[in-house]
Coordinates of C-alpha atoms in Angstrom, one line a residue:
Chain A
M1 CA -19.3 -1.5 16.0
T2 CA -17.4 -1.3 12.8
E3 CA -19.3 -3.9 10.7
Q4 CA -22.8 -2.9 11.8
W5 CA -25.1 -0.1 10.8
H6 CA -26.0 2.1 13.7
V7 CA -28.7 4.8 13.9
A8 CA -27.3 8.3 13.9
Q9 CA -29.1 11.5 14.7
V10 CA -28.1 14.9 13.4
V11 CA -27.2 17.3 16.3
G12 CA -25.6 20.2 14.4
T13 CA -24.9 21.6 11.0
T14 CA -22.6 24.5 10.1
P15 CA -21.8 26.1 6.7
V16 CA -18.2 25.6 5.5
T17 CA -18.4 27.1 2.1
A18 CA -21.2 28.1 -0.3
S19 CA -21.3 24.5 -1.4
A20 CA -20.3 22.5 1.7
R21 CA -21.3 22.1 5.3
A22 CA -20.2 20.4 8.4
V23 CA -22.6 17.8 9.9
T24 CA -22.3 16.5 13.4
L25 CA -24.0 13.2 14.2
A26 CA -24.7 11.6 17.6
V27 CA -24.0 7.9 17.2
P28 CA -24.4 5.8 20.4
G29 CA -21.4 3.3 20.6
F30 CA -19.2 5.1 18.1
A31 CA -15.7 5.4 19.6
G32 CA -12.0 5.0 18.9
A33 CA -11.8 6.7 15.5
V34 CA -8.3 7.6 14.1
A35 CA -7.7 10.7 12.0
G36 CA -8.0 9.8 8.4
Q37 CA -10.7 7.2 8.8
H38 CA -14.1 7.4 7.2
V39 CA -17.7 6.2 7.8
D40 CA -20.2 4.8 5.4
V41 CA -23.5 6.7 5.6
R42 CA -26.7 5.1 4.5
L43 CA -30.0 6.9 3.8
T44 CA -33.3 5.2 3.3
A45 CA -36.2 6.9 1.4
P46 CA -39.8 6.5 2.5
D47 CA -40.2 3.9 -0.3
G48 CA -37.4 1.8 1.0
Y49 CA -34.8 2.9 -1.5
Q50 CA -31.3 3.0 0.0
A51 CA -28.2 4.9 -0.9
A52 CA -24.8 4.7 0.8
R53 CA -21.7 6.8 0.5
S54 CA -18.4 7.0 2.3
Y55 CA -17.4 10.3 4.0
S56 CA -14.1 11.0 5.8
L57 CA -14.2 12.1 9.4
A58 CA -13.4 15.8 9.8
A59 CA -12.4 15.4 13.4
V60 CA -11.9 12.6 15.9
G61 CA -11.7 12.3 19.6
A62 CA -15.2 13.1 20.7
D63 CA -16.7 9.6 21.3
E64 CA -20.2 9.0 20.2
R65 CA -19.9 12.0 17.8
V66 CA -19.3 11.8 14.1
E67 CA -18.0 15.0 12.4
L68 CA -18.4 15.1 8.6
A69 CA -17.8 17.9 6.1
V70 CA -19.7 17.3 2.9
D71 CA -19.3 19.1 -0.5
R72 CA -22.3 19.3 -2.7
V73 CA -21.9 17.5 -6.1
P74 CA -24.5 19.2 -8.3
D75 CA -25.9 16.1 -9.9
G76 CA -25.3 13.9 -6.9
E77 CA -27.8 11.6 -5.3
V78 CA -26.8 11.9 -1.6
S79 CA -24.6 15.0 -1.1
P80 CA -27.2 17.6 -2.2
Y81 CA -29.5 16.2 0.5
L82 CA -26.8 16.3 3.2
V83 CA -25.8 19.8 2.3
D84 CA -29.2 21.4 1.6
E85 CA -32.0 19.4 3.2
L86 CA -30.7 17.7 6.3
R87 CA -32.0 19.2 9.6
V88 CA -31.1 18.8 13.2
G89 CA -33.0 15.8 14.5
D90 CA -33.0 13.8 11.2
R91 CA -31.8 10.3 11.4
M92 CA -29.6 8.1 9.1
E93 CA -27.4 5.0 9.5
V94 CA -23.7 5.0 10.0
R95 CA -21.1 2.2 9.8
G96 CA -17.6 2.7 11.1
P97 CA -15.0 4.0 11.9
L98 CA -13.5 2.4 8.8
G99 CA -10.1 2.1 7.1
G100 CA -6.7 1.7 8.9
W101 CA -4.3 2.5 6.1
F102 CA -4.8 6.2 5.3
V103 CA -4.5 7.4 8.9
W104 CA -2.2 9.4 11.2
R105 CA -1.9 8.6 14.9
P106 CA -0.4 11.0 17.5
E107 CA 2.1 8.2 18.4
D108 CA 3.5 8.2 14.9
V109 CA 7.0 9.7 14.8
G110 CA 8.4 11.7 11.9
P111 CA 7.5 14.5 9.6
V112 CA 4.3 14.5 7.7
Q113 CA 3.5 16.2 4.4
L114 CA -0.2 16.6 3.6
V115 CA -1.4 17.5 0.1
A116 CA -5.1 18.2 -0.3
G117 CA -7.2 18.9 -3.4
G118 CA -10.6 20.5 -2.8
S119 CA -12.7 18.7 -0.3
G120 CA -9.9 16.1 0.0
I121 CA -8.9 18.3 2.9
V122 CA -11.4 16.7 5.2
P123 CA -9.4 13.6 6.4
L124 CA -6.2 15.7 6.4
A125 CA -7.9 18.4 8.6
A126 CA -8.8 15.6 11.0
M127 CA -5.0 14.8 11.2
V128 CA -4.1 18.5 11.7
R129 CA -6.7 18.7 14.5
A130 CA -5.6 15.5 16.1
R131 CA -1.9 16.7 16.2
R132 CA -2.9 20.1 17.6
D133 CA -5.1 18.5 20.3
A134 CA -2.3 16.1 21.2
G135 CA -0.1 19.0 22.4
P136 CA 3.3 20.5 21.8
E137 CA 5.4 17.3 22.5
V138 CA 3.6 15.5 19.7
A139 CA 3.8 18.5 17.4
A140 CA 7.6 18.7 18.0
R141 CA 8.3 15.1 17.0
A142 CA 5.8 15.1 14.1
P143 CA 6.4 18.3 12.0
F144 CA 3.5 18.8 9.6
R145 CA 3.2 20.8 6.4
L146 CA 0.1 21.2 4.4
L147 CA -0.2 22.1 0.7
Y148 CA -3.8 22.8 0.0
S149 CA -5.1 23.2 -3.6
V150 CA -8.4 25.0 -4.0
R151 CA -10.2 26.7 -6.9
T152 CA -10.6 30.1 -5.1
P153 CA -10.2 31.4 -1.6
Q154 CA -14.0 31.0 -1.1
D155 CA -13.7 27.3 -1.7
A156 CA -11.3 26.7 1.2
F157 CA -12.6 24.5 4.1
F158 CA -11.6 25.6 7.7
A159 CA -9.1 28.2 6.5
D160 CA -8.5 30.1 9.7
E161 CA -8.3 27.0 11.9
L162 CA -5.9 25.3 9.6
E163 CA -3.7 28.4 9.3
A164 CA -3.5 28.6 13.0
A165 CA -2.6 25.0 13.5
V166 CA -0.1 24.0 10.7
D167 CA 2.5 25.3 8.2
L168 CA 0.1 25.9 5.3
T169 CA 0.7 26.8 1.7
W170 CA -2.3 27.7 -0.5
A171 CA -2.3 26.8 -4.2
Y172 CA -5.2 28.4 -6.0
T173 CA -6.2 26.9 -9.3
R174 CA -8.9 29.4 -10.7
R175 CA -8.7 32.7 -8.8
T176 CA -6.3 34.1 -6.2
P177 CA -6.7 36.8 -3.6
P178 CA -5.7 40.3 -4.9
G179 CA -2.0 40.6 -5.2
W180 CA -1.2 37.0 -4.6
P181 CA 2.3 36.2 -5.9
R182 CA 1.5 32.8 -7.4
P183 CA -0.8 32.9 -10.4
A184 CA -3.8 30.7 -10.4
R185 CA -2.8 27.3 -11.9
R186 CA -2.8 23.6 -11.1
L187 CA -0.3 22.2 -8.8
D188 CA 3.0 21.4 -10.5
A189 CA 6.5 20.2 -9.7
A190 CA 7.7 23.7 -8.8
D191 CA 5.0 24.0 -6.2
L192 CA 6.0 20.7 -4.6
A193 CA 9.7 21.6 -4.7
A194 CA 9.0 25.0 -3.0
S195 CA 6.3 24.1 -0.5
T196 CA 6.7 20.5 0.6
F197 CA 9.2 18.5 2.7
A198 CA 12.0 17.0 0.6
P199 CA 12.1 13.2 0.4
S200 CA 13.5 11.5 3.5
D201 CA 13.5 8.1 5.1
D202 CA 11.2 9.0 7.9
L203 CA 8.8 11.3 5.9
T204 CA 5.2 10.2 5.4
V205 CA 3.2 11.9 2.6
L206 CA -0.6 11.8 2.6
V207 CA -2.5 12.9 -0.5
C208 CA -6.3 13.2 -0.8
G209 CA -8.5 14.7 -3.4
P210 CA -10.3 13.9 -6.7
T211 CA -8.9 10.9 -8.6
A212 CA -7.1 13.0 -11.3
F213 CA -5.6 15.3 -8.6
V214 CA -4.3 12.4 -6.6
E215 CA -2.8 10.7 -9.6
T216 CA -1.1 13.9 -10.8
V217 CA 0.4 14.7 -7.3
A218 CA 1.4 11.1 -6.6
G219 CA 3.2 11.0 -10.0
L220 CA 5.0 14.3 -9.3
L221 CA 6.1 13.1 -5.8
L222 CA 7.6 9.9 -7.2
E223 CA 9.4 11.9 -9.9
A224 CA 10.8 14.1 -7.1
G225 CA 12.3 11.0 -5.5
H226 CA 9.8 10.1 -2.8
D227 CA 9.6 6.4 -1.8
P228 CA 6.3 5.0 -3.1
A229 CA 5.9 3.0 0.1
R230 CA 5.8 6.3 2.1
V231 CA 3.2 8.0 -0.1
K232 CA -0.3 7.2 0.9
T233 CA -3.3 8.3 -1.2
E234 CA -7.0 8.5 -0.9
R235 CA -9.2 9.4 -3.8
F236 CA -12.8 10.1 -4.3
G237 CA -14.4 9.7 -7.7
G238 CA -16.4 12.9 -7.3
A239 CA -18.5 11.4 -4.5
S240 CA -22.1 12.1 -5.4
Chain B
M1 CA -30.7 -3.4 -1.2
T2 CA -28.5 -0.9 -3.0
E3 CA -25.2 -0.3 -1.4
S4 CA -22.8 2.0 -3.1
P5 CA -20.2 3.6 -0.9
D6 CA -19.0 6.8 -2.6
G7 CA -20.0 8.0 -6.0
G8 CA -18.9 5.3 -8.3
A9 CA -22.4 4.1 -9.0
L10 CA -23.4 7.2 -10.8
D11 CA -20.4 8.5 -12.6
G12 CA -18.3 5.4 -13.1
N13 CA -15.2 7.1 -11.6
A14 CA -12.7 4.8 -9.9
L15 CA -12.3 5.0 -6.2
D16 CA -9.5 3.2 -4.3
G17 CA -9.3 0.3 -1.9
N18 CA -9.9 2.6 1.1
A19 CA -13.6 2.4 0.1
L20 CA -13.5 -1.4 0.6
A21 CA -13.2 -1.1 4.4
G22 CA -17.0 -0.9 5.0
P23 CA -18.1 -3.6 2.6
L24 CA -15.3 -6.0 3.7
A25 CA -16.0 -5.4 7.4
A26 CA -19.2 -7.2 6.9
V27 CA -17.3 -10.4 6.2
Y28 CA -13.8 -10.1 7.7
A29 CA -12.9 -9.4 11.4
F30 CA -9.7 -7.6 10.5
D31 CA -9.1 -4.5 8.4
V32 CA -8.3 -6.1 5.0
T33 CA -7.5 -2.7 3.4
R34 CA -4.2 -2.5 5.4
A35 CA -3.1 -6.0 4.2
L36 CA -0.8 -6.8 1.3
A37 CA -2.3 -8.8 -1.5
R38 CA -0.8 -10.4 -4.5
C39 CA -2.6 -10.3 -7.9
A40 CA -3.1 -13.8 -9.2
H41 CA -2.9 -12.5 -12.7
C42 CA 0.3 -10.3 -12.9
G43 CA 1.9 -10.9 -9.5
D44 CA 1.8 -7.3 -8.4
V45 CA 2.0 -7.0 -4.6
S46 CA 0.4 -4.0 -3.0
V47 CA -1.7 -2.8 -0.1
V48 CA -5.4 -3.5 -0.7
A49 CA -6.1 0.2 -0.1
C50 CA -4.2 0.9 -3.4
A51 CA -6.5 -1.2 -5.5
V52 CA -8.7 0.5 -8.1
V53 CA -12.3 0.2 -6.9
F54 CA -15.6 0.5 -8.9
V55 CA -18.9 0.6 -7.0
T56 CA -22.1 -0.3 -8.8
A57 CA -25.6 -1.2 -7.7
M58 CA -24.6 -4.8 -8.2
G59 CA -21.6 -4.7 -5.9
T60 CA -18.1 -3.5 -5.4
V61 CA -15.3 -4.6 -7.7
A62 CA -11.6 -4.2 -6.8
R63 CA -9.1 -4.4 -9.7
C64 CA -5.3 -4.7 -9.7
R65 CA -3.7 -1.2 -10.0
E66 CA -1.1 -2.6 -12.4
C67 CA -2.9 -5.0 -14.8
G68 CA -6.5 -4.1 -14.2
E69 CA -7.7 -7.7 -13.7
V70 CA -10.4 -8.3 -11.0
L71 CA -9.0 -9.0 -7.6
L72 CA -12.2 -9.4 -5.7
V73 CA -15.9 -8.7 -5.8
V74 CA -18.1 -7.8 -2.8
V75 CA -21.8 -8.4 -3.2
G76 CA -24.4 -7.5 -0.6
T77 CA -27.7 -9.5 -0.5
P78 CA -30.6 -9.4 1.8
T79 CA -29.2 -12.5 3.6
G80 CA -25.6 -11.2 3.9
T81 CA -22.5 -10.1 2.2
S82 CA -20.3 -12.4 0.1
V83 CA -16.7 -11.8 -1.1
A84 CA -15.3 -13.6 -4.2
A85 CA -11.5 -13.2 -4.2
R86 CA -10.5 -15.4 -7.0
G87 CA -8.1 -12.8 -8.4
V88 CA -6.0 -12.7 -5.2
A89 CA -3.1 -15.2 -4.9
W90 CA -2.6 -14.4 -1.3
V91 CA -3.2 -11.9 1.5
R92 CA -0.7 -11.0 4.2
A93 CA -2.0 -9.2 7.3

């Protein structure tokens, strides 16, 4: 399954923010995805031109279903189509599930610190959902915290669901809700000290976001004493 | 055929080795992104998922996170996918 392109059909779309939406695909034969994995999506124009992009899975567990959440990149080649044009019944090609490094499995033991920037929340949301769906025993042996950096409250993906499922700290970078104690600013060392697990031998840290965000956060984590081998990162270069 | 996982083709931004999983799955039966690889140029050993990856219409180039030299190049053609890994001294699964 993994190495081959398979025909996928759109079976649902749901708005996530003003610039993003969730897309559910039916993909016969797609199974066994792990939270954090991605798929490659390939579109073919009527003239035969093809464009492919990687998108993280927003949820796992429903076999033969692929759940994506795509943010529109204004000058992008693929994402505006997926966010604005795609309709139920449309077809595309999918390859995956892919990637076995930036993942979390319910059998993994130990605390997990998630740090998301913008739409980098998507693979981390899949992990939060997988832990929630695995039940209280798994949740007890794998404490999760999520630090989620977004521009404004309106830019947050899955806010209510995440707040219900995980110990979540918001970090707004452009505009906060009224009366919010933390001024809008980029994530810094003080945020990490106040709102993330301290370094420990069994802690796993997973960071996902735009390249500059990931590099800043990873640098701050190492300065704070985290073991580089326990900090996993995934960056998107402003996926178009 | 134009294959460009993620947005690198348009904006030149670097991705990371996670994005190699799809292109490499066309050639290797195991998930190479989880493997350790040693840079043949500077000797840095790291997980392939941590490499710096550039995607272009011509193919996917993975560079060493430390020295920037080319580790491997993945090129898709109408007859299949080829991987040139001259910059990798060894891979350990």
